[in-house]
Short mmCIF file of C-alpha atoms in Angstrom, two decimals:
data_model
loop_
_atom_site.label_atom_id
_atom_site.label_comp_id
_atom_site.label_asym_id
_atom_site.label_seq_id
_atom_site.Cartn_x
_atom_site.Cartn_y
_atom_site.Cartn_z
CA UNK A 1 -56.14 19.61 -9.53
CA UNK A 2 -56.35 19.01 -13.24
CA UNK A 3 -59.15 21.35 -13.74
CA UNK A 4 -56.64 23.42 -12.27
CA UNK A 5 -53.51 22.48 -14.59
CA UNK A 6 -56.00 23.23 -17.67
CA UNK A 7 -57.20 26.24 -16.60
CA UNK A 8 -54.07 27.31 -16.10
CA UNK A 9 -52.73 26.18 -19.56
CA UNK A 10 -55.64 27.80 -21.38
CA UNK A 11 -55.19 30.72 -19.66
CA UNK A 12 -51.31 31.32 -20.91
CA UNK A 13 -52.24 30.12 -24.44
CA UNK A 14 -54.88 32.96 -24.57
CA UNK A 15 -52.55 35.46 -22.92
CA UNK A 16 -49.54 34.50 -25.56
CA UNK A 17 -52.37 34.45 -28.67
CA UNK A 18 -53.55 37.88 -27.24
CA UNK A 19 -50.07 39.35 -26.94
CA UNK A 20 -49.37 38.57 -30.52
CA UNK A 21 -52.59 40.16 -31.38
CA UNK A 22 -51.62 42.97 -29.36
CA UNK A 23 -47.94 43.20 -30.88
CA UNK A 24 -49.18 42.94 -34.58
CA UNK A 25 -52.43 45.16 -34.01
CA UNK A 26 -49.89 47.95 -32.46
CA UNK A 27 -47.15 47.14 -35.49
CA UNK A 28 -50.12 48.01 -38.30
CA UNK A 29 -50.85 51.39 -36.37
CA UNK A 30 -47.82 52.67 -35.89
CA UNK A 31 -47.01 51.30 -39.77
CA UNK A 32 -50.12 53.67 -40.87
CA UNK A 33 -49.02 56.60 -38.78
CA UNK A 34 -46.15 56.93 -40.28
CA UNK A 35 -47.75 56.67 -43.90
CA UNK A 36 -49.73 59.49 -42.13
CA UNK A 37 -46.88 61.72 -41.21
CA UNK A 38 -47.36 61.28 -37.44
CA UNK A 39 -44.23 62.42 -35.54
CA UNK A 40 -42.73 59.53 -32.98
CA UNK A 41 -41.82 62.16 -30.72
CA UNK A 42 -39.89 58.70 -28.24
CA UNK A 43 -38.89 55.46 -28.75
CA UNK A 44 -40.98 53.12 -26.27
CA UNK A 45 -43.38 51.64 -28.49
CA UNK A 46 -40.68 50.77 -31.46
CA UNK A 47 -38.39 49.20 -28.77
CA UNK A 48 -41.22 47.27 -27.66
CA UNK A 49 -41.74 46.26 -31.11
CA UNK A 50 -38.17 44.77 -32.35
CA UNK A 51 -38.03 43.26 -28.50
CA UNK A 52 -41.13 41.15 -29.56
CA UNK A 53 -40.39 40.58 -33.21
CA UNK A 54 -37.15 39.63 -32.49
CA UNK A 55 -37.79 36.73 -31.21
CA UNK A 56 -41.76 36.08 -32.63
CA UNK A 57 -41.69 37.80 -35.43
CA UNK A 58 -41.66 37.07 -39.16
CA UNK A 59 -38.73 38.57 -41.62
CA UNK A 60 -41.31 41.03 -42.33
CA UNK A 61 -42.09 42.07 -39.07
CA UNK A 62 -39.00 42.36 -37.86
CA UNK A 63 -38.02 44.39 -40.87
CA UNK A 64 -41.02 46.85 -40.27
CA UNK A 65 -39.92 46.85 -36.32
CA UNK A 66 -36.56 48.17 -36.90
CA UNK A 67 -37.78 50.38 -40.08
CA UNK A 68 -40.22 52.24 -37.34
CA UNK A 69 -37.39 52.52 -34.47
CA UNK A 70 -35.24 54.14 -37.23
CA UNK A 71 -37.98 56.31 -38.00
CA UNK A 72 -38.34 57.06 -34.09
CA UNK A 73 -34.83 58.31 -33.92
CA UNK A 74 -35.12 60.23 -37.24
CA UNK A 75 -37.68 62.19 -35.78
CA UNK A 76 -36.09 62.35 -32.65
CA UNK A 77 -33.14 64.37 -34.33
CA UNK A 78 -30.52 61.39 -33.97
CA UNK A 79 -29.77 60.71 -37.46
CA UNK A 80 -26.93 58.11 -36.07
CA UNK A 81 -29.26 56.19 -34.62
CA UNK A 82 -31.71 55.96 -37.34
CA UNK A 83 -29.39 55.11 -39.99
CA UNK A 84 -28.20 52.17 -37.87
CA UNK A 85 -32.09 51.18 -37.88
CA UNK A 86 -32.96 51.50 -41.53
CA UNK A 87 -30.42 49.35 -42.13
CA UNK A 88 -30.66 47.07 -39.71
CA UNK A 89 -34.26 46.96 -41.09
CA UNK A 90 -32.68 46.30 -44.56
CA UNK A 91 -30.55 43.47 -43.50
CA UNK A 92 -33.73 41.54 -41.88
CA UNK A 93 -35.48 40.98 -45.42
CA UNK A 94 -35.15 37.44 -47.06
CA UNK A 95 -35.11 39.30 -51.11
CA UNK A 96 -35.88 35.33 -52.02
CA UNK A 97 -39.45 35.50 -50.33
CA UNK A 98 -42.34 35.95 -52.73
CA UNK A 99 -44.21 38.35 -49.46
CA UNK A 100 -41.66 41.11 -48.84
CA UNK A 101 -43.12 44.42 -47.81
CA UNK A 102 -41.97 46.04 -50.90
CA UNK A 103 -43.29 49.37 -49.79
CA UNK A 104 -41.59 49.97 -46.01
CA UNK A 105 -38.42 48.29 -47.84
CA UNK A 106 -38.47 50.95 -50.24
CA UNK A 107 -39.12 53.50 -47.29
CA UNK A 108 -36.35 52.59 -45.31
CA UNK A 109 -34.04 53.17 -48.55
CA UNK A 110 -35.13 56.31 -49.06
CA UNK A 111 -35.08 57.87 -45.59
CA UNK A 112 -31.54 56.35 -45.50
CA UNK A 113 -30.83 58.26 -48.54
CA UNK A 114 -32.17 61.53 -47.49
CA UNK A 115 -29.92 61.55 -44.13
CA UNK A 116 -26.54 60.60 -46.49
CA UNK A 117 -27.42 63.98 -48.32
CA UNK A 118 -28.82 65.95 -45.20
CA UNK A 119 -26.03 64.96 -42.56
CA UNK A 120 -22.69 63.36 -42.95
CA UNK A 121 -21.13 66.21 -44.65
CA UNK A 122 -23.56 65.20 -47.30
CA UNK A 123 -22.21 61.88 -48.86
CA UNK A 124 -24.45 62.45 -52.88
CA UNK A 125 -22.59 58.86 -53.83
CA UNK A 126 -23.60 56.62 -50.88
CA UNK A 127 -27.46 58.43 -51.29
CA UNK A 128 -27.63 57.85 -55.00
CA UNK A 129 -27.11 54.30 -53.94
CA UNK A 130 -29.60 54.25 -51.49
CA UNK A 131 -31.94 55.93 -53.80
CA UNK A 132 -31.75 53.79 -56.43
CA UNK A 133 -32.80 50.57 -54.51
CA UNK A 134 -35.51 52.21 -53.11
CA UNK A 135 -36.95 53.15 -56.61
CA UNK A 136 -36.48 49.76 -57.43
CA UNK A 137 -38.54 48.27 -54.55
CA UNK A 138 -41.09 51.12 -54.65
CA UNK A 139 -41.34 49.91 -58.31
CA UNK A 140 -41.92 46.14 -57.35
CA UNK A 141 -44.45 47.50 -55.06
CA UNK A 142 -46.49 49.34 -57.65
CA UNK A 143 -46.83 52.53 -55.49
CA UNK A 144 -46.82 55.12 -57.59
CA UNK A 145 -46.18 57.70 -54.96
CA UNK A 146 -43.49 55.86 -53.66
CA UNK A 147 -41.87 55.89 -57.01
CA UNK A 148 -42.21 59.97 -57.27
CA UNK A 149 -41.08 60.07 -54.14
CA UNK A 150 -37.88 57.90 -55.14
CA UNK A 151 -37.87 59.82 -58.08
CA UNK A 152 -37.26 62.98 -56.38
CA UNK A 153 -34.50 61.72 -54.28
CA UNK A 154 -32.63 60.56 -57.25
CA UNK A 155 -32.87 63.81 -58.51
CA UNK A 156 -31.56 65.57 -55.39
CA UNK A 157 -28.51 63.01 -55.70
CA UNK A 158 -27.84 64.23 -58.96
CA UNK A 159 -28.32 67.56 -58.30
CA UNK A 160 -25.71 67.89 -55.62
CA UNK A 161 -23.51 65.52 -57.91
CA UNK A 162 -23.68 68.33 -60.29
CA UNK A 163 -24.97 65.54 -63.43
CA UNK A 164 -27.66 67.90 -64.85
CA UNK A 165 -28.60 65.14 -67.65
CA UNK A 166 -29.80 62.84 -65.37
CA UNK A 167 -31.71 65.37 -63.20
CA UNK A 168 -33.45 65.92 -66.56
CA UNK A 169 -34.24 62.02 -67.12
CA UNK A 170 -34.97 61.42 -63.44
CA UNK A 171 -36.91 64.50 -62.43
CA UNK A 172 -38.11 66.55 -65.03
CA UNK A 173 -40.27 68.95 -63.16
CA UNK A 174 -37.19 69.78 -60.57
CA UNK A 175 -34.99 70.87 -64.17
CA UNK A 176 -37.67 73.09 -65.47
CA UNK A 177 -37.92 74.67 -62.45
CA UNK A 178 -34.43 75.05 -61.31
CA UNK A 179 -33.23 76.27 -65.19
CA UNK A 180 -36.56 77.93 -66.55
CA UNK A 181 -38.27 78.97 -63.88
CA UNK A 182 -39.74 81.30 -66.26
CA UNK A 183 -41.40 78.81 -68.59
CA UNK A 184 -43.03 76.58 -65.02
CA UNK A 185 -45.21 77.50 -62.18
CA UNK A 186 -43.41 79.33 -59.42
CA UNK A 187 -42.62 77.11 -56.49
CA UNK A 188 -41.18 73.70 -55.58
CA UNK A 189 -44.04 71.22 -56.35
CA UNK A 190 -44.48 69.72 -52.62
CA UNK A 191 -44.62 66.28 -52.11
CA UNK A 192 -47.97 64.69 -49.65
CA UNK A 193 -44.57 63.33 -47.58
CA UNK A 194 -42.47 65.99 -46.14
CA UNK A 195 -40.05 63.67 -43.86
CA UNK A 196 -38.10 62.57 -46.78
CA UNK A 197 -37.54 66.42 -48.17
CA UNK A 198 -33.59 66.68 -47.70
CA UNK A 199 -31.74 70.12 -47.07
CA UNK A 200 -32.32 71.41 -50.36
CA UNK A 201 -34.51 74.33 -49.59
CA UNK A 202 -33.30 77.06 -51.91
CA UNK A 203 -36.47 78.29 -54.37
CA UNK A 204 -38.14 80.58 -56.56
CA UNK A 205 -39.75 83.44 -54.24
CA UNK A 206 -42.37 84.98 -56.00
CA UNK A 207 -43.49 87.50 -52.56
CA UNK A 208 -39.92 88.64 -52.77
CA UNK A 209 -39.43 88.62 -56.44
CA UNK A 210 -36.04 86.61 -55.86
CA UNK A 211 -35.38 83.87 -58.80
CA UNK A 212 -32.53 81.43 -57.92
CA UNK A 213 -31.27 79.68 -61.20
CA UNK A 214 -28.51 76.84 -61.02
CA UNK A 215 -25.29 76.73 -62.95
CA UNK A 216 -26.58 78.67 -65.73
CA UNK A 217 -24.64 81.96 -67.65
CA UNK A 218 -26.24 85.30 -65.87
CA UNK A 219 -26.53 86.60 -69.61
CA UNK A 220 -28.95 83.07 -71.03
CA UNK A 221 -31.74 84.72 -68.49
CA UNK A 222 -34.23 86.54 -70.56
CA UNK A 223 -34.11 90.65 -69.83
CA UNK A 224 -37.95 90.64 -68.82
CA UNK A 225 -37.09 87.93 -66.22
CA UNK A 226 -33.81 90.50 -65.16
CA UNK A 227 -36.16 93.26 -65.01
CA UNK A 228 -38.80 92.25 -62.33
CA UNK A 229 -36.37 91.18 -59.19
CA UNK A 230 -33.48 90.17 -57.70
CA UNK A 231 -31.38 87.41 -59.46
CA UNK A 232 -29.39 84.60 -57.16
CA UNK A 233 -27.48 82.18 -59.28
CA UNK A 234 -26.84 79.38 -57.43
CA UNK A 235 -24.65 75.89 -57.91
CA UNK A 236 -24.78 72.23 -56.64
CA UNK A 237 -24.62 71.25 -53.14
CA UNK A 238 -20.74 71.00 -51.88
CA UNK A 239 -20.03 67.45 -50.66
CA UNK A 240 -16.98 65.77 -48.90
CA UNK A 241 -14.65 63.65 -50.83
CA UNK A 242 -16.23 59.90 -50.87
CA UNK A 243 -14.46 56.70 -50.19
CA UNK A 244 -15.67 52.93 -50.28
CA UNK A 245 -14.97 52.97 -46.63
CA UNK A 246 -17.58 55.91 -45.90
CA UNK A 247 -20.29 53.76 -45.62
CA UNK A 248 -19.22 51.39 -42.91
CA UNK A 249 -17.17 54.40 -40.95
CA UNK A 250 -20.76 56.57 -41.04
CA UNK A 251 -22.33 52.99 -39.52
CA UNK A 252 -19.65 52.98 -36.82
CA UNK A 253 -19.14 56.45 -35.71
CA UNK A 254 -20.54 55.34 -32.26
CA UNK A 255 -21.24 52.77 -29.91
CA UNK A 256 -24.72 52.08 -31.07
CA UNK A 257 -25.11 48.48 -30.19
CA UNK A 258 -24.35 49.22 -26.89
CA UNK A 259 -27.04 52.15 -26.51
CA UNK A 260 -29.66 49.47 -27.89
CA UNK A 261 -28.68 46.97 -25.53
CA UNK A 262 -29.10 48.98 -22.89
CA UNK A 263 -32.72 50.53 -23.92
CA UNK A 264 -33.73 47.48 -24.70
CA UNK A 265 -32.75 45.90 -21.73
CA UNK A 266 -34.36 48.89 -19.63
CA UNK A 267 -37.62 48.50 -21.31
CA UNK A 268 -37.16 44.81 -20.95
CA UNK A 269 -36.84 45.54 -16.90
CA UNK A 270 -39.77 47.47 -17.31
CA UNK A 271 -41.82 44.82 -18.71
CA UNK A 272 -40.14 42.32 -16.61
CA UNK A 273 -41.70 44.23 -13.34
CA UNK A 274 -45.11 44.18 -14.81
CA UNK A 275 -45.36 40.86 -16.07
CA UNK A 276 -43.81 40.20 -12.50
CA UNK A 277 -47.16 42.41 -10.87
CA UNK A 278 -49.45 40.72 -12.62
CA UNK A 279 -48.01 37.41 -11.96
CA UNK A 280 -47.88 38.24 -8.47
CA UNK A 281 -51.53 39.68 -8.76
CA UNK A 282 -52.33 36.19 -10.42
CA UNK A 283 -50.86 33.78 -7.63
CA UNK A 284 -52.95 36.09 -4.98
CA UNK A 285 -55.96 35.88 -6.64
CA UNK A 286 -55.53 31.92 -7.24
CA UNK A 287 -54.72 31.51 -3.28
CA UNK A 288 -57.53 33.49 -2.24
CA UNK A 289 -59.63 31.56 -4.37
CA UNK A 290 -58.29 28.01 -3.20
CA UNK A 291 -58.45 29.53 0.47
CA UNK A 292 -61.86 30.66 0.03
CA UNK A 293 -62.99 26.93 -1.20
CA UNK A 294 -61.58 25.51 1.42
CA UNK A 295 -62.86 27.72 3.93
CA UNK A 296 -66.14 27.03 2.32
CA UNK A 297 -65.95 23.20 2.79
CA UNK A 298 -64.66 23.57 6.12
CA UNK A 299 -67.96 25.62 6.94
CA UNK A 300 -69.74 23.17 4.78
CA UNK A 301 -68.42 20.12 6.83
CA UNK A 302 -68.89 21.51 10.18
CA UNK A 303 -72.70 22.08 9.52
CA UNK A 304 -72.99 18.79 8.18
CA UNK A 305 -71.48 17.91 12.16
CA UNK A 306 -74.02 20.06 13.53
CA UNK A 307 -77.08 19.10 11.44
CA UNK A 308 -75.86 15.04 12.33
CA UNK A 309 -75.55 15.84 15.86
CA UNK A 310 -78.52 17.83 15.95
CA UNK A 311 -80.74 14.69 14.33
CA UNK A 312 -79.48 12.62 16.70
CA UNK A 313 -80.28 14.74 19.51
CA UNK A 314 -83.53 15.30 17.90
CA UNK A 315 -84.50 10.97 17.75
CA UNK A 316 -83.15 10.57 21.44
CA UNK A 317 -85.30 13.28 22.86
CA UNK A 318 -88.63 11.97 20.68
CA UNK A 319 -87.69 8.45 21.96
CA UNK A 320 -87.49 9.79 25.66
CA UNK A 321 -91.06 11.68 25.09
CA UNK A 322 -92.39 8.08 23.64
CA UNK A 323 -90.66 5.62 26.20
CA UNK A 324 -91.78 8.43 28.87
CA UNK A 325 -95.97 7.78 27.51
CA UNK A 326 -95.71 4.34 27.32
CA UNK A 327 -94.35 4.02 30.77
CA UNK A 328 -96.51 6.08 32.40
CA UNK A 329 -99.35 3.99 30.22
CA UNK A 330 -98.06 1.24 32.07
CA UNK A 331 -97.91 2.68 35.10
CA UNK A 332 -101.61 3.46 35.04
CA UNK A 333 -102.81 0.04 33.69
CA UNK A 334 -103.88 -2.55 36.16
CA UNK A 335 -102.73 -5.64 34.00
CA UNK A 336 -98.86 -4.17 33.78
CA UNK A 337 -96.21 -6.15 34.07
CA UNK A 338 -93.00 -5.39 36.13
CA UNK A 339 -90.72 -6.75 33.48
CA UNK A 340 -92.04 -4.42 30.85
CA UNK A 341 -92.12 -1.56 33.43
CA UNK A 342 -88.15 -2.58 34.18
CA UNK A 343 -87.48 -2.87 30.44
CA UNK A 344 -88.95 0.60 29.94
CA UNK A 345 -87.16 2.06 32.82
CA UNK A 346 -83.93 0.90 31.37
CA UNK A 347 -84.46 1.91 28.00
CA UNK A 348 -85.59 5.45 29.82
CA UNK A 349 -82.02 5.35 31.56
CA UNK A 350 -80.72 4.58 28.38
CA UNK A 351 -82.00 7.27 26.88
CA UNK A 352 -81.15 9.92 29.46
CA UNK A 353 -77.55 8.59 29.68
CA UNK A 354 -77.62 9.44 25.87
CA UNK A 355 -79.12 12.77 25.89
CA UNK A 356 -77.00 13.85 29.34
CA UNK A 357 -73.32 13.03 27.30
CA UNK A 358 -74.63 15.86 24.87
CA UNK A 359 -75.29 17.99 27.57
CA UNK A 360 -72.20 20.08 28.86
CA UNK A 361 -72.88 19.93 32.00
CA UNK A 362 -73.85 16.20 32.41
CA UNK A 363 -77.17 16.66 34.02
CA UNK A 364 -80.15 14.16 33.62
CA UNK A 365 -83.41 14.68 32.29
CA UNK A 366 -84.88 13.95 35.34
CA UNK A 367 -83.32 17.02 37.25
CA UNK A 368 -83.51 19.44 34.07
CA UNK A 369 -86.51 21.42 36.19
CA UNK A 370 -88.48 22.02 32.84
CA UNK A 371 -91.53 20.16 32.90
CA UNK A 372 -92.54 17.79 30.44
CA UNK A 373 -95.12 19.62 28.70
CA UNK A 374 -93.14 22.62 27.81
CA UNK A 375 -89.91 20.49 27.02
CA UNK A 376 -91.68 17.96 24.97
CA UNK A 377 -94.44 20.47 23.38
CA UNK A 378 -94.79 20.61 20.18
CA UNK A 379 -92.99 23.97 19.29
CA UNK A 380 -89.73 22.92 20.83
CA UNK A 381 -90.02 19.15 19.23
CA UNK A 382 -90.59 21.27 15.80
CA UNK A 383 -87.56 23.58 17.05
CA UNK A 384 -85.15 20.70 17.30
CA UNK A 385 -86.06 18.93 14.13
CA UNK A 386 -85.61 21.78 12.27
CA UNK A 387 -82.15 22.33 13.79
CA UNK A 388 -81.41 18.62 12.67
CA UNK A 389 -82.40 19.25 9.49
CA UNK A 390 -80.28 22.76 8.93
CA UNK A 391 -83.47 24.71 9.10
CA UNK A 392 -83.14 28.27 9.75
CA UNK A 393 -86.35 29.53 12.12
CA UNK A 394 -88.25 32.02 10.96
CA UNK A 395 -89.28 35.59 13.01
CA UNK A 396 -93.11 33.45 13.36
CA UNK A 397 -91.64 30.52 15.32
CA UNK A 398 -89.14 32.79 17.36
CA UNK A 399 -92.53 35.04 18.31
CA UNK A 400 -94.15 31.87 19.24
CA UNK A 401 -91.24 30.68 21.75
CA UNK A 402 -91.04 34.35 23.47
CA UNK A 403 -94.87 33.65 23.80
CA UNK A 404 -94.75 29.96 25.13
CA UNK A 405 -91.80 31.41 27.84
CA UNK A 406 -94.22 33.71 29.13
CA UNK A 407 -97.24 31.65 29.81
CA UNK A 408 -95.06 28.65 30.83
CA UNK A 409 -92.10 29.66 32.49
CA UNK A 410 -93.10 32.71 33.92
CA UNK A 411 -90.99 32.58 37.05
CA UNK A 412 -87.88 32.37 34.62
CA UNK A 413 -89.03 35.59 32.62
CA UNK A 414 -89.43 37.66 35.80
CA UNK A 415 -86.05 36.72 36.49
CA UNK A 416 -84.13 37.71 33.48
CA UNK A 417 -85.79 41.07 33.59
CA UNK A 418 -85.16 41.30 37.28
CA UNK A 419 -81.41 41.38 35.77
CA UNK A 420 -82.00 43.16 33.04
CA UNK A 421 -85.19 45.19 31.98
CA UNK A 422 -83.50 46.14 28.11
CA UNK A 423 -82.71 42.28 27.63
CA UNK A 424 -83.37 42.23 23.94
CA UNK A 425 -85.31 39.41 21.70
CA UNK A 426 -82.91 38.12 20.61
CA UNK A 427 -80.63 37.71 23.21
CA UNK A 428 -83.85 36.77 25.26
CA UNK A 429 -84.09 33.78 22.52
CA UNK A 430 -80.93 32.43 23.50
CA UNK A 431 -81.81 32.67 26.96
CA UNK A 432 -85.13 30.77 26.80
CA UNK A 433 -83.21 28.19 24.52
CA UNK A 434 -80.74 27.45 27.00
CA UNK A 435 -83.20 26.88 29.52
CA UNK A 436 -84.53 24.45 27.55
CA UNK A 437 -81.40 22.85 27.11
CA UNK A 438 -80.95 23.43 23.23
CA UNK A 439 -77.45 22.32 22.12
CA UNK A 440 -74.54 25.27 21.08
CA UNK A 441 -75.03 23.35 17.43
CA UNK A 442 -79.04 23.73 17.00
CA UNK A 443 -78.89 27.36 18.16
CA UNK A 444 -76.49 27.85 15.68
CA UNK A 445 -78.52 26.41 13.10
CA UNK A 446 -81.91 28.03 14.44
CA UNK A 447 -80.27 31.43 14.28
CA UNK A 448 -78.23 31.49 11.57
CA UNK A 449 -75.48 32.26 13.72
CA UNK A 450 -71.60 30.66 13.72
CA UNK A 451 -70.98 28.86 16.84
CA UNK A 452 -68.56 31.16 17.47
CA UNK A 453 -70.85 34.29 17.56
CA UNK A 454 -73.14 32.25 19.98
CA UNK A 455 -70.18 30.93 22.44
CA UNK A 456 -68.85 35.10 22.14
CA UNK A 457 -73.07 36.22 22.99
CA UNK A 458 -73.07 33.90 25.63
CA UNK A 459 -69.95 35.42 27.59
CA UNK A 460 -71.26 38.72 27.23
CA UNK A 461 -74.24 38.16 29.02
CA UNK A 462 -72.62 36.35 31.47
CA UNK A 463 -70.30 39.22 32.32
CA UNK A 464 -73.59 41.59 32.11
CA UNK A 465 -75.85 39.92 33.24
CA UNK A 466 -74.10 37.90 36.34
CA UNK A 467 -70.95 39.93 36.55
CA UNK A 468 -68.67 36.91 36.21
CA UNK A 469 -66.26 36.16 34.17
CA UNK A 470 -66.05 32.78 32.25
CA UNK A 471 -67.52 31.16 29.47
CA UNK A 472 -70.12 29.16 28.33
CA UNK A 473 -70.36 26.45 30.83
CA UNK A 474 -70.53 28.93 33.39
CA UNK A 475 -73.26 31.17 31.58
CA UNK A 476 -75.29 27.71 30.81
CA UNK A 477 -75.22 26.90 34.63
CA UNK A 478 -76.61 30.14 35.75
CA UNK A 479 -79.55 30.40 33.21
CA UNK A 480 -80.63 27.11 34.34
CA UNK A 481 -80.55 27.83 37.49
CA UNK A 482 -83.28 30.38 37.49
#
């Protein structure tokens, strides 16, 4: 039992060491696919995520949980949602620790500040604010991409601010383009990161020979530049009216604690049910086992029986074939004595008292009707030890009996075939064993049998054989009666 109680306790320390494995292992994957632009097209893995970290995790995981169930929703169109997550990814982070994850910090910032200027009636203020921290940690991170990146939002915040100056400092590649396209290379230079490109799609066209220039006099573009297409002027992006309040109102436009708590608690049932299966599936297996080791030491005991009862058997009967010589020895000297011949006698009684109470049907040795050369030969003397030893005997010995019931009990063999001409070996075997009153136990053993396969043989042929119904008693009388 406290094998068992170790086992067992080795085997849920492996499974929790495993599932963190698991958990982390699945964390750094989905961290890289994002880095990689992979859309989360649902939310099953990130849930699973913040339901593990929550509770296991570090800051740092937990941050990156959240961080990737925001980015779930943000590619799942439900900007809401992923708001809510950025910054509940945002809130997680202990900014004393010396091992913050600069980088998905930094992330999180900046997707928030790309949905403030893509949805919300485009809040510029609240993104600028965003964008800023997120330059900062991409900074502290030393990712230079990450800082272009940042970069880029900042100057999309200023852009739809209308503060030209600091679109100049900030992002000096979007000014030249947007006020001399003339002087840059046509096109919006196109970050490796498209999911944090905001609604800010308006750009030089070069198939359609379209240039769009930002709140700039018609007459300050050069005549050649008039000359080969269409001119757009264009200004900032319009944006609602912002208030201190915007930010928390934008956070609590809907019941999203609720609509966690009840995904999470639906993938919680989910997991729930498995673990629950496999827990199930564990208990089985451990009863089956335990039933199966006990069945095996109930087998193992009850040949032990056998093979006991079968030596014993197999010492009375030599003793009978000894006591038998010596007192027909006696019988044939002149110079015996009829105490010794009495002591023998009663030893002989003895004897055959012993062996008839392991006979079923009580019967003597002296009225078995097997005579003593064929009961005491040496085949069935070697038949019987080997049953008392938990010998098995082999097709040579079995041939061997079938032979020595043919040339010695001749009268018997007729008779079985008399009843039955397809009698097969086998069957014949327990036949001829019977006769020569073999136990239920050693023609187990012999056989390789269970005594229940012999007791169910046995009926058979008495039912075929005799047509009578009974058992084994009855089906031992009428084989020795032939």
């Amino acid at each position: 039992m406290r094998k068992i109680l170790l086992y067992s306790v080795i085997c849920l320390l492996t499974y929790s060491c495993s599932q963190r494995e698991e958990m982390h292992q699945l964390l750094q994957q989905l961290l890289q696919e994002d880095r990689h632009e992979v859309v989360f097209r649902t939310d099953t893995l990130a849930l699973r995520l913040v339901d593990y970290f929550s509770l296991h995790g570090t800051t740092n995981e937990q941050m990156e949980a959240y961080y990737l169930l925001g980015r779930a929703y943000d590619n799942m169109k439900n900007p809401s949602l992923a708001l809510r997550f950025y910054y509940e990814a945002v809130q997680k982070v202990d900014t004393t620790e010396m091992n913050i994850d600069n980088e998905t910090l930094s992330r999180a910032y900046a997707h928030s500040a790309k949905l403030f200027l893509a949805h919300f009636d485009c809040r510029p203020t609240l993104a600028l604010e965003d964008a800023r921290k997120a330059l900062c940690y991409a900074k502290t991170s030393n990712n230079q991409l990450m800082i272009d990146i940042c970069k880029e939002q900042l100057g999309n915040c200023f852009f739809a601010l209308g503060l030209w100056d600091s679109i100049k400092v900030y992002d000096p590649q979007r000014y030249e383009w947007m006020y001399h396209p003339w002087k840059s290379s046509p096109g919006r230079i196109m970050f490796k990161y498209q999911s944090f490109i905001p609604t800010l799609n308006n750009k030089y066209n070069e198939s359609q020979k379209v240039y769009v220039f930002y709140n700039i006099p018609l007459d300050s573009i050069p005549e050649d530049v008039k000359a080969k297409g269409n001119i757009l002027v264009g200004g900032g992006l319009s944006h609602a009216i912002e208030h201190s309040t915007d930010r928390d109102s934008i956070m609590n436009q809907s019941n999203i604690s609720s609509f966690v708590e009840m995904k999470l608690q639906s993938q919680q049932k989910l997991y729930h049910q498995r673990n629950m299966f496999f827990l199930s599936l564990v208990i089985l297996l451990f009863i089956i086992m335990i039933g199966y080791y006990w069945l095996k030491n109930i087998q193992r005991k009850e040949r032990e029986k056998m093979q006991c009862l079968n030596t014993q058997y197999n010492l009375d009967l030599a003793n009978y074939q000894i006591i038998l010589s010596e007192l027909n020895l006696m019988k044939q000297s002149s110079e015996h004595k009829e105490k010794a011949i009495e002591d023998k006698q009663e030893q002989l009684s003895n004897l055959q008292e012993k062996i008839t109470n392991l006979q079923e049907d009580s019967a003597i040795p002296s009225v078995w009707n097997i005579p003593d050369d064929i009961m005491l030969s040496p085949l069935v003397m070697d038949l019987h030890k080997k049953a008392s030893i938990g010998g098995i005997a082999s097709n040579g010995e079995l041939r061997d009996l079938l032979k020595l019931a043919n040339s010695k009990m001749p009268t018997f063999i007729s008779s079985l075939s008399s009843l039955d001409k397809t009698l097969d070996d086998e069957n014949l075997v327990i036949c001829i064993l019977t006769k020569l009153r073999f136990l239920p136990s050693e023609m187990s053993i012999l056989l390789g049998k269970s005594s229940q396969v012999i007791t169910n043989r046995k009926a058979r042929m008495l039912k075929y054989l005799f047509k009578v119904e009974g058992g084994t008693r009855q089906f031992d009388h009428q084989i020795r009666s032939l």
